[in-house]
Structure formats: structure tokens, C-alpha cells
Short mmCIF file of C-alpha atoms and ligand atoms in Angstrom, two decimals:
data_model
loop_
_atom_site.label_atom_id
_atom_site.label_comp_id
_atom_site.label_asym_id
_atom_site.label_seq_id
_atom_site.Cartn_x
_atom_site.Cartn_y
_atom_site.Cartn_z
CA MET A 1 0.00 0.00 0.00
CA ILE A 2 1.25 3.49 -0.82
CA GLY A 3 -0.47 6.22 1.19
CA LYS A 4 -2.28 9.16 -0.34
CA VAL A 5 -0.21 12.32 -0.08
CA ILE A 6 -2.12 15.11 1.64
CA SER A 7 -0.59 18.19 0.05
CA GLY A 8 -0.64 21.08 2.50
CA LYS A 9 0.90 23.16 -0.25
CA GLU A 10 -2.13 22.69 -2.51
CA PHE A 11 -4.64 22.95 0.34
CA SER A 12 -3.02 26.17 1.58
CA GLU A 13 -3.49 27.69 -1.89
CA LEU A 14 -7.23 27.05 -1.60
CA VAL A 15 -7.30 28.61 1.89
CA ARG A 16 -5.37 31.65 0.68
CA ALA A 17 -7.71 32.04 -2.29
CA LYS A 18 -10.68 32.04 0.13
CA VAL A 19 -8.89 34.60 2.31
CA SER A 20 -8.26 36.89 -0.70
CA LYS A 21 -11.89 36.59 -1.79
CA HIS A 22 -13.14 37.52 1.65
CA VAL A 23 -10.67 40.40 1.91
CA ASP A 24 -12.01 41.76 -1.40
CA GLN A 25 -15.55 41.47 -0.07
CA LEU A 26 -14.66 43.30 3.16
CA LYS A 27 -13.06 46.10 1.11
CA ASN A 28 -15.79 46.41 -1.50
CA GLU A 29 -18.85 46.00 0.72
CA HIS A 30 -17.66 47.55 3.98
CA GLY A 31 -14.53 49.61 3.18
CA ILE A 32 -12.54 47.53 5.70
CA ILE A 33 -8.98 46.25 5.18
CA PRO A 34 -7.88 43.50 7.60
CA GLY A 35 -4.52 44.37 9.18
CA LEU A 36 -1.84 42.09 10.65
CA ALA A 37 1.09 43.34 12.75
CA VAL A 38 4.07 41.04 13.21
CA VAL A 39 6.67 41.84 15.87
CA LEU A 40 10.18 40.38 15.64
CA VAL A 41 12.75 40.90 18.38
CA GLY A 42 16.37 40.02 17.59
CA GLU A 43 18.15 38.30 14.74
CA ASP A 44 17.11 34.63 14.86
CA PRO A 45 17.63 33.55 11.21
CA ALA A 46 14.64 31.13 11.04
CA SER A 47 12.35 33.74 12.64
CA LYS A 48 13.46 36.34 10.10
CA VAL A 49 12.51 34.01 7.23
CA TYR A 50 9.10 33.23 8.81
CA VAL A 51 8.37 36.93 9.38
CA ARG A 52 9.34 37.81 5.81
CA ASN A 53 7.08 35.05 4.41
CA LYS A 54 4.19 36.10 6.64
CA GLY A 55 4.52 39.73 5.52
CA GLU A 56 4.67 38.79 1.82
CA GLN A 57 1.66 36.48 2.02
CA THR A 58 -0.36 38.99 4.05
CA LYS A 59 0.18 41.63 1.35
CA ALA A 60 -0.47 39.13 -1.45
CA ALA A 61 -3.88 38.42 0.12
CA GLY A 62 -4.70 42.13 -0.09
CA MET A 63 -4.37 42.81 3.63
CA LYS A 64 -2.44 45.50 5.47
CA SER A 65 0.87 44.15 6.80
CA ILE A 66 2.98 45.90 9.42
CA GLU A 67 6.32 44.59 10.60
CA HIS A 68 8.08 45.84 13.73
CA LYS A 69 11.68 44.65 13.78
CA LEU A 70 13.18 45.40 17.17
CA ASP A 71 16.75 45.15 18.35
CA GLU A 72 17.83 42.12 20.41
CA SER A 73 18.45 44.48 23.35
CA THR A 74 14.84 45.76 23.39
CA SER A 75 13.52 45.71 26.96
CA GLU A 76 10.37 43.87 27.97
CA LYS A 77 8.81 47.21 28.93
CA GLU A 78 9.44 48.65 25.43
CA LEU A 79 7.94 45.54 23.82
CA LEU A 80 4.87 45.68 26.08
CA GLU A 81 4.40 49.37 25.20
CA LEU A 82 4.51 48.54 21.48
CA ILE A 83 1.93 45.77 21.93
CA GLU A 84 -0.29 48.11 23.91
CA SER A 85 -0.21 50.62 21.04
CA LEU A 86 -1.09 47.85 18.55
CA ASN A 87 -3.93 46.70 20.82
CA GLU A 88 -5.38 50.21 20.56
CA ASP A 89 -4.82 50.60 16.79
CA THR A 90 -8.20 49.97 15.15
CA SER A 91 -6.59 49.35 11.73
CA ILE A 92 -4.82 46.28 13.18
CA HIS A 93 -6.94 43.16 13.70
CA GLY A 94 -4.21 40.60 14.33
CA ILE A 95 -0.99 40.82 16.35
CA LEU A 96 1.70 38.16 16.28
CA CYS A 97 4.86 38.29 18.33
CA GLN A 98 7.37 35.93 16.73
CA LEU A 99 8.76 33.36 19.18
CA PRO A 100 11.27 32.63 20.58
CA LEU A 101 11.92 35.96 22.32
CA PRO A 102 15.35 36.83 23.74
CA SER A 103 15.90 35.24 27.16
CA HIS A 104 15.61 38.54 29.12
CA ILE A 105 11.96 38.85 28.02
CA ASN A 106 9.16 36.87 29.69
CA GLU A 107 7.27 35.21 26.82
CA ASP A 108 4.12 34.48 28.83
CA ARG A 109 3.85 38.11 29.96
CA VAL A 110 4.22 39.31 26.38
CA ILE A 111 1.73 36.82 24.89
CA ASN A 112 -0.82 37.63 27.58
CA SER A 113 -0.46 41.38 26.91
CA ILE A 114 -1.91 40.92 23.39
CA ALA A 115 -5.64 41.69 23.27
CA PRO A 116 -7.27 38.21 23.12
CA ASP A 117 -9.43 39.25 20.14
CA LYS A 118 -6.27 40.18 18.19
CA ASP A 119 -4.28 37.13 19.32
CA VAL A 120 -4.17 35.45 15.90
CA ASP A 121 -1.66 32.88 17.19
CA GLY A 122 -4.24 31.72 19.76
CA PHE A 123 -1.62 31.55 22.54
CA HIS A 124 -3.22 34.03 24.99
CA ILE A 125 -4.36 32.32 28.19
CA SER A 126 -7.98 33.39 27.47
CA ASN A 127 -7.93 31.71 24.07
CA VAL A 128 -6.30 28.59 25.54
CA GLY A 129 -9.10 28.44 28.14
CA LEU A 130 -11.83 29.05 25.57
CA LEU A 131 -10.49 26.30 23.32
CA GLY A 132 -10.12 23.93 26.28
CA THR A 133 -13.74 24.50 27.29
CA GLY A 134 -15.04 24.14 23.73
CA GLN A 135 -15.93 27.82 23.30
CA LYS A 136 -15.30 30.14 20.35
CA SER A 137 -11.69 31.31 20.42
CA MET A 138 -8.74 32.17 18.23
CA VAL A 139 -7.31 28.74 17.35
CA PRO A 140 -3.50 28.29 17.08
CA CYS A 141 -2.51 28.25 13.41
CA THR A 142 -0.57 24.98 13.15
CA PRO A 143 -3.21 22.73 14.81
CA LEU A 144 -5.91 24.62 12.90
CA GLY A 145 -4.18 23.78 9.62
CA CYS A 146 -3.81 20.12 10.65
CA LEU A 147 -7.49 19.87 11.56
CA MET A 148 -8.58 21.50 8.30
CA MET A 149 -6.65 18.86 6.35
CA LEU A 150 -8.04 16.03 8.50
CA LYS A 151 -11.62 17.23 8.11
CA ASP A 152 -11.13 17.56 4.38
CA HIS A 153 -9.80 14.00 4.26
CA TYR A 154 -12.35 12.31 6.52
CA GLY A 155 -15.37 14.60 6.64
CA ASP A 156 -16.45 13.41 10.08
CA LEU A 157 -13.80 12.46 12.66
CA THR A 158 -16.22 11.10 15.26
CA GLY A 159 -14.97 8.05 17.14
CA LEU A 160 -11.56 7.86 15.49
CA ASN A 161 -8.55 7.03 17.68
CA ALA A 162 -6.16 9.98 17.54
CA VAL A 163 -2.68 9.97 19.03
CA VAL A 164 -0.78 13.24 19.30
CA VAL A 165 2.92 12.84 19.98
CA GLY A 166 4.10 16.01 21.72
CA ARG A 167 2.46 18.10 24.45
CA SER A 168 3.69 21.64 23.73
CA ASN A 169 1.39 24.60 24.30
CA ILE A 170 1.66 25.69 20.66
CA VAL A 171 1.05 22.38 18.89
CA GLY A 172 0.44 19.21 20.93
CA LYS A 173 -2.07 20.42 23.53
CA PRO A 174 -4.26 22.57 21.23
CA MET A 175 -4.18 19.79 18.60
CA ALA A 176 -5.44 17.31 21.18
CA ASN A 177 -8.18 19.73 22.28
CA LEU A 178 -9.33 20.26 18.70
CA LEU A 179 -9.46 16.51 18.03
CA LEU A 180 -11.41 16.00 21.25
CA ARG A 181 -13.85 18.68 20.11
CA GLU A 182 -14.34 16.62 16.94
CA SER A 183 -15.25 13.62 19.15
CA CYS A 184 -12.06 11.66 18.52
CA THR A 185 -10.73 9.45 21.31
CA VAL A 186 -7.49 11.28 22.03
CA THR A 187 -4.22 10.12 23.55
CA ILE A 188 -1.33 12.53 24.12
CA ALA A 189 2.11 10.91 24.12
CA HIS A 190 5.35 12.59 25.17
CA SER A 191 8.95 11.90 26.16
CA ARG A 192 7.92 10.00 29.31
CA THR A 193 5.23 7.84 27.69
CA LYS A 194 5.67 4.09 28.14
CA ASP A 195 5.20 1.75 25.17
CA ILE A 196 4.85 4.77 22.89
CA GLN A 197 5.31 2.78 19.70
CA GLU A 198 2.43 0.45 20.62
CA ILE A 199 0.21 3.40 21.51
CA CYS A 200 0.94 5.06 18.17
CA LYS A 201 0.22 1.81 16.37
CA ARG A 202 -3.37 1.90 17.67
CA ALA A 203 -4.01 5.30 16.08
CA ASP A 204 -6.34 5.99 13.16
CA ILE A 205 -4.88 9.50 13.17
CA LEU A 206 -1.27 10.01 14.23
CA VAL A 207 -0.02 13.58 14.68
CA ALA A 208 3.73 13.93 15.18
CA ALA A 209 4.87 17.18 16.84
CA VAL A 210 8.09 16.17 18.49
CA GLY A 211 11.09 17.91 16.93
CA ARG A 212 13.07 14.66 16.47
CA PRO A 213 14.09 14.01 12.84
CA GLU A 214 12.36 10.98 11.31
CA MET A 215 11.66 9.38 14.70
CA ILE A 216 8.42 7.72 13.58
CA ASP A 217 8.62 5.02 10.91
CA GLU A 218 6.41 2.25 9.53
CA ASN A 219 6.77 0.25 12.77
CA TRP A 220 4.81 2.95 14.65
CA ILE A 221 1.93 3.18 12.19
CA SER A 222 -1.06 0.92 11.70
CA SER A 223 -1.97 0.00 8.16
CA GLY A 224 -4.21 2.67 6.62
CA ALA A 225 -3.72 5.28 9.38
CA THR A 226 -3.55 8.99 8.57
CA VAL A 227 -0.23 10.57 9.53
CA ILE A 228 0.14 14.33 10.04
CA ASP A 229 3.79 15.32 10.34
CA VAL A 230 4.21 18.70 12.05
CA GLY A 231 7.96 18.40 12.56
CA ILE A 232 10.43 20.69 10.80
CA ASN A 233 13.99 19.52 11.29
CA ARG A 234 17.09 20.53 9.37
CA ILE A 235 19.63 17.70 9.03
CA PRO A 236 22.89 17.34 7.08
CA HIS A 237 22.09 16.30 3.49
CA PRO A 238 22.90 12.59 3.06
CA ASP A 239 24.14 13.00 -0.54
CA LYS A 240 25.39 16.58 -0.76
CA ALA A 241 28.34 17.38 1.48
CA GLY A 242 28.01 20.69 3.32
CA LYS A 243 24.30 21.01 2.45
CA SER A 244 21.27 20.44 4.64
CA LYS A 245 17.75 19.19 4.05
CA LEU A 246 14.40 19.54 5.80
CA VAL A 247 12.77 16.45 7.25
CA GLY A 248 9.79 15.89 9.50
CA ASP A 249 9.38 13.86 12.68
CA VAL A 250 8.23 10.99 10.46
CA ASP A 251 10.46 8.90 8.22
CA TYR A 252 8.39 9.62 5.13
CA GLU A 253 9.78 6.94 2.80
CA SER A 254 9.12 4.24 5.37
CA ALA A 255 5.78 5.59 6.68
CA VAL A 256 4.21 6.10 3.25
CA LYS A 257 4.37 2.33 2.70
CA VAL A 258 1.82 1.63 5.47
CA ALA A 259 -0.09 4.89 5.99
CA GLY A 260 -3.45 5.42 4.30
CA ALA A 261 -2.64 9.13 3.96
CA ILE A 262 0.32 11.26 4.98
CA THR A 263 1.53 14.86 4.88
CA PRO A 264 5.02 15.38 3.43
CA VAL A 265 7.78 17.66 4.76
CA PRO A 266 8.25 20.12 3.21
CA GLY A 267 4.88 20.89 1.60
CA GLY A 268 2.59 19.58 4.33
CA VAL A 269 1.72 21.32 7.58
CA GLY A 270 4.17 24.21 7.11
CA PRO A 271 2.34 26.08 4.30
CA MET A 272 -0.98 25.54 6.10
CA THR A 273 0.32 27.34 9.20
CA ILE A 274 0.82 30.67 7.37
CA ALA A 275 -2.45 30.26 5.45
CA CYS A 276 -4.24 29.80 8.80
CA LEU A 277 -2.58 32.91 10.18
CA LEU A 278 -4.15 34.88 7.31
CA ALA A 279 -7.47 33.10 7.90
CA ASN A 280 -7.36 33.97 11.62
CA THR A 281 -6.67 37.62 10.79
CA VAL A 282 -9.74 37.78 8.55
CA THR A 283 -11.81 36.04 11.25
CA ALA A 284 -10.55 38.53 13.87
CA CYS A 285 -11.38 41.43 11.54
CA CYS A 286 -14.94 40.14 11.00
CA ARG A 287 -15.47 39.65 14.74
CA ALA A 288 -14.11 43.15 15.50
CA ASN A 289 -16.56 44.63 13.01
CA LYS A 290 -19.48 42.40 14.08
CA LEU A 291 -19.71 40.89 10.60
CA PRO A 292 -20.46 37.24 9.80
CA GLU A 293 -17.38 35.04 9.93
CA PRO A 294 -16.07 33.70 6.61
CA ASP A 295 -16.96 30.16 5.60
CA GLY A 296 -14.13 27.64 5.30
CA LEU A 297 -11.55 29.66 7.22
CA GLY A 298 -12.08 28.13 10.64
CA VAL A 299 -13.11 24.82 12.16
P1 NDP B 301 8.48 21.32 21.68
O1 NDP B 301 9.94 21.05 21.79
O2 NDP B 301 7.90 22.45 22.42
O3 NDP B 301 7.71 19.99 22.16
C1 NDP B 301 8.12 18.74 21.72
C2 NDP B 301 7.28 17.68 22.37
O4 NDP B 301 7.74 16.42 21.93
C3 NDP B 301 7.36 17.67 23.91
O5 NDP B 301 6.08 17.53 24.45
C4 NDP B 301 8.24 16.46 24.21
O6 NDP B 301 7.88 15.77 25.39
C5 NDP B 301 7.96 15.56 23.04
N1 NDP B 301 9.08 14.67 22.79
C6 NDP B 301 10.38 14.99 22.66
N2 NDP B 301 11.13 13.89 22.46
C7 NDP B 301 10.27 12.85 22.46
C8 NDP B 301 10.44 11.46 22.31
N3 NDP B 301 11.63 10.90 22.09
N4 NDP B 301 9.34 10.69 22.36
C9 NDP B 301 8.12 11.22 22.56
N5 NDP B 301 7.91 12.55 22.71
C10 NDP B 301 8.98 13.34 22.66
O7 NDP B 301 8.18 21.39 20.14
P2 NDP B 301 6.95 22.07 19.34
O8 NDP B 301 5.68 21.46 19.75
O9 NDP B 301 7.08 23.53 19.37
O10 NDP B 301 7.32 21.62 17.85
C11 NDP B 301 7.37 20.26 17.49
C12 NDP B 301 7.90 20.15 16.07
O11 NDP B 301 7.00 20.83 15.21
C13 NDP B 301 9.25 20.82 15.84
O12 NDP B 301 9.94 20.08 14.85
C14 NDP B 301 8.89 22.19 15.28
O13 NDP B 301 9.91 22.72 14.47
C15 NDP B 301 7.68 21.83 14.48
N6 NDP B 301 6.75 22.94 14.27
C16 NDP B 301 6.26 23.08 13.01
C17 NDP B 301 5.36 24.06 12.74
C18 NDP B 301 4.82 24.15 11.35
O14 NDP B 301 4.31 25.18 10.97
N7 NDP B 301 4.90 23.07 10.56
C19 NDP B 301 4.91 25.01 13.76
C20 NDP B 301 5.41 24.72 15.07
C21 NDP B 301 6.32 23.71 15.30
P3 NDP B 301 8.09 16.39 26.85
O15 NDP B 301 6.98 17.40 27.02
O16 NDP B 301 7.94 15.22 27.75
O17 NDP B 301 9.44 17.02 26.87
#
């Protein structure tokens, strides 16, 4: 059996097209332009690339994009003041503070200073609580993208056994909450889980969010299961000396032989994450203006 490839790249194009269409509608019918502000502190190379991509895609969707690039030495107080001004700016509907922040800044304090309605990353404690209690919230972009692909693949997820490997606040826990909301039977596995391979093998849906290159192979996957690989790991290229390549937490070549469906890396969850950031910004804009929320941009 060779699993179906779930292309996040293709799916994200559909999501972005829906975002652009809704942005046009907001402009033409209401004179409103959704605005996203991204704040970057310091010089982390991966963060710089993410922020650049987010800005480009925000503009390409017809939205207003603001980038604040702050020096590594920026104090927490200065950052909090900037966020406060963005909270009050009515032309900004989404605020994202790129993580990780330099070690002298308290990430929790910064995240929780973002107005919950503008917290398009869905990391604010209010949004975490709303999601955990099954209420309307801003949903973190990566798990949102994973769930969109799963719902597209299955339609109804009721009763499926889902195993999420990883319990981080940004991926594992919100992913598990979303799957529970869809009436899956959810297990969260982590670095202290016993018999993890056997647990994963019982999954209909296996979500890998670990940060360990190619840890999960065919021996962890039951025949026909759907595998969502969130991992992004850069490893030395096996064939090209001095070069690197991106791999997921799943050994794709091995897993694809038993999985019923699988997301590749690159081209799987990654492109969906940015598309969902744009979707969340449009949703936040509609909520701020008491307009109906767009179809197909949430879950
Ligand atoms: P974290 O490091 O915050 O969490 C990793 C989780 O994996 C932890 O819960 C940890 O368990 C668990 N874990 C680590 N080693 C093992 C192991 N050997 N067996 C079982 N569980 C293990 O990572 P993130 O959640 O932030 O990210 C996970 C991956 O997803 C990374 O590769 C990251 O780059 C990628 N990512 C991709 C995104 C995308 O857009 N595609 C977005 C965000 C992240 P414990 O809690 O016990 O330590």
C-alpha cells in the first residue's frame, strides 16, 4: 500500500484564495482592510525568514501588513508598550509576536499582553481556556491547519482514535483539544510515555509534533492510518556534502508504505500554518466589526 499524499501546499493555496476573496468582499462591501502586525525581536535567522514570508503572504492576500523589527536588546517594557499601542490601533486586527523571544523577556507576559481578540496565534491564556472549554476562540494556526486537512480528508472524525505525539502549548495540547472537540478518542504521548510505539500503532490518526528528525517510521503506524507530520527539522544532506535538508518527525519513505494518507515535509503542515494565520486575521477582523465570519476559514 502506498499512502495518499495530503498536500498542505495545494490545500493552503485554496485557503489563501478564500482569504483573498473575503478580503475583497470586506473592502468592496464595507470599506474595511484587515490588518496584521508582526513583531520580531532580535536576529534569529529562522524567525526572520518566517516573518518575511508572513509579511509577503499577508500583502499578497490584499491585507495590510505591518512589521516591527526590534533590536535584540529591546527591553520587555518597550515591547509591552509597542503591543499596547497595537492593541489600541483599530486598523490592526491581528498581532503576532514571533517566538522565541530573547531570554531577558518573559514570553508568557508578552503573549498575555496581546488583546485576546487580536491574538491570531491563539496563545493568549484566554484563548487557551476558551479552546479547552469548547468555546469560540482564536485557534493556534498549526493545529488549525492540521485539523482543516483532516476534516477535508475524513469529513467526520467522530470516534476515530487519535494519538498526538508532543504536548507543547503551541502544537500538541491545542491539537489534542481540537481533536477532542471533533469527538475523537485522544491520547497525548510525550517523552515519558511508556510503550509509545504500541500506543501510536493503535491510532487511526497520528499527529507527530516532536522535533526529532524521522523518529516515527512504519513500525509505529497501523496499516491505513492517517499521519500528520508537524515536525520541521534541518539535518545534514545525506548526498550533498556541506548542504542540509528539511525532514519531518516521520520517516516519510518508510511511513508512506503503510499509511493510508500522509503529509510530506516540506509541503505539508508548514504552508498551512501561514495560510491559517491569514485566515485567523480575517476572522478577527470580522469579529471586530461584528460581521459574519467567513466560511471555510475556521473549524
Ligand atoms: P516542543 O519542543 O515544544 O515539544 C516537543 C514535544 O515532543 C514535547 O512535548 C516532548 O515531550 C515531546 N518529545 C520529545 N522527544 C520525544 C520522544 N523521544 N518521544 C516522545 N515525545 C517526545 O516542540 P513544538 O511542539 O514547538 O514543535 C514540534 C515540532 O513541530 C518541531 O519540529 C517544530 O519545528 C515543528 N513545528 C512546526 C510548525 C509548522 O508550521 N509546521 C509550527 C510549530 C512547530 P516532553 O513534554 O515530555 O518534553
